Coordinates of C-alpha atoms in Angstrom, one line a residue:
M1148 CA 1.6 33.4 -27.0
K1149 CA 5.0 32.6 -28.4
R1150 CA 6.5 33.2 -25.0
I1151 CA 4.2 30.6 -23.4
K1152 CA 5.1 28.0 -26.0
I1153 CA 8.8 28.6 -25.3
N1154 CA 8.3 28.1 -21.6
I1155 CA 6.3 25.0 -22.1
A1156 CA 9.0 23.6 -24.4
K1157 CA 11.7 24.4 -21.8
E1158 CA 9.7 22.6 -19.1
Y1159 CA 9.1 19.6 -21.3
R1160 CA 12.8 19.4 -22.0
E1161 CA 13.7 19.6 -18.3
S1162 CA 11.1 16.9 -17.5
A1163 CA 12.4 14.7 -20.3
K1164 CA 15.9 15.0 -18.7
M1165 CA 14.6 13.6 -15.4
L1166 CA 12.6 10.8 -17.0
P1167 CA 15.5 8.4 -17.6
L1168 CA 16.5 8.8 -14.0
A1169 CA 13.1 7.7 -12.9
Q1170 CA 13.1 4.8 -15.4
N1171 CA 16.4 3.6 -14.1
Q1172 CA 15.0 3.2 -10.6
G1173 CA 13.4 0.0 -12.0
Y1174 CA 10.8 -2.2 -10.3
F1175 CA 11.1 -0.7 -6.9
L1176 CA 9.9 2.8 -7.9
W1177 CA 7.0 1.7 -10.0
S1178 CA 5.7 -1.0 -7.7
T1179 CA 6.1 0.4 -4.2
F1180 CA 3.4 3.0 -4.4
P1181 CA 0.6 0.7 -5.6
L1182 CA 1.6 -2.0 -3.1
V1183 CA 1.5 0.5 -0.3
L1184 CA -1.9 1.7 -1.3
L1185 CA -3.1 -1.9 -1.5
H1186 CA -1.7 -2.6 1.9
L1187 CA -3.4 0.6 3.3
A1188 CA -6.7 -0.7 1.9
H1189 CA -6.3 -4.1 3.6
L1190 CA -5.1 -2.4 6.8
S1191 CA -8.1 -0.2 6.9
G1192 CA -10.3 -3.2 6.4
G1193 CA -8.4 -5.1 9.1
I1194 CA -8.9 -2.3 11.6
I1195 CA -12.6 -2.2 10.9
I1196 CA -12.9 -5.9 11.4
V1197 CA -10.9 -5.8 14.6
L1198 CA -13.1 -3.0 15.9
Y1199 CA -16.2 -4.9 14.9
V1200 CA -15.0 -8.0 16.8
L1201 CA -14.1 -5.8 19.8
F1202 CA -17.6 -4.4 20.0
K1203 CA -19.2 -7.8 19.6
T1204 CA -16.9 -9.1 22.4
L1205 CA -17.9 -6.2 24.7
K1206 CA -21.6 -7.0 24.1
G1207 CA -21.0 -10.6 25.0
K1208 CA -21.7 -12.1 21.6
Y1209 CA -18.8 -14.6 21.8
S1210 CA -18.8 -17.6 24.1
K1211 CA -16.4 -20.5 24.8
G1212 CA -17.8 -22.4 21.8
N1213 CA -18.6 -19.5 19.5
T1214 CA -15.2 -17.9 18.6
L1215 CA -15.2 -18.2 14.8
G1216 CA -15.5 -14.5 14.1
F1217 CA -12.7 -13.7 16.5
E1218 CA -10.5 -16.4 15.0
L1219 CA -11.1 -15.2 11.5
A1220 CA -10.3 -11.6 12.5
V1221 CA -7.1 -12.7 14.2
T1222 CA -6.1 -14.8 11.1
F1223 CA -6.7 -11.9 8.7
W1224 CA -4.7 -9.5 10.9
H1225 CA -1.7 -11.8 11.1
F1226 CA -2.0 -12.6 7.3
L1227 CA -1.6 -8.8 6.7
D1228 CA 1.5 -8.8 8.9
I1229 CA 3.1 -11.7 7.0
L1230 CA 2.1 -10.3 3.6
W1231 CA 3.5 -6.9 4.3
L1232 CA 6.8 -8.3 5.5
Y1233 CA 7.0 -10.5 2.4
L1234 CA 6.2 -7.6 0.0
F1235 CA 8.6 -5.3 1.7
L1236 CA 11.5 -7.8 1.5
F1237 CA 10.6 -8.8 -2.0
V1238 CA 10.5 -5.3 -3.3
S1239 CA 13.6 -4.2 -1.4
F1240 CA 15.8 -7.0 -2.6
Y1241 CA 14.3 -7.3 -6.1
G1242 CA 14.6 -3.5 -6.6

């Protein structure tokens, strides 16, 4: 049992040595992962929306005067593009 406690203590000390390195990475390290996950969630939603609009288009549900669903899907998709570029540049230059 004493041997296990010594090994755990050694691992803890080694981990503590690496912690300041991770903390010195600053905002970039601690914000990139959640932002990428958030972007992935929105991207998945955008792909689902675009596929939904594609299927409705193939079924002939949109006409010359009825394009609101298509326009909203296009707007959302381009919003994701602009948002991702902004977040990437913000985190890259701020970090």
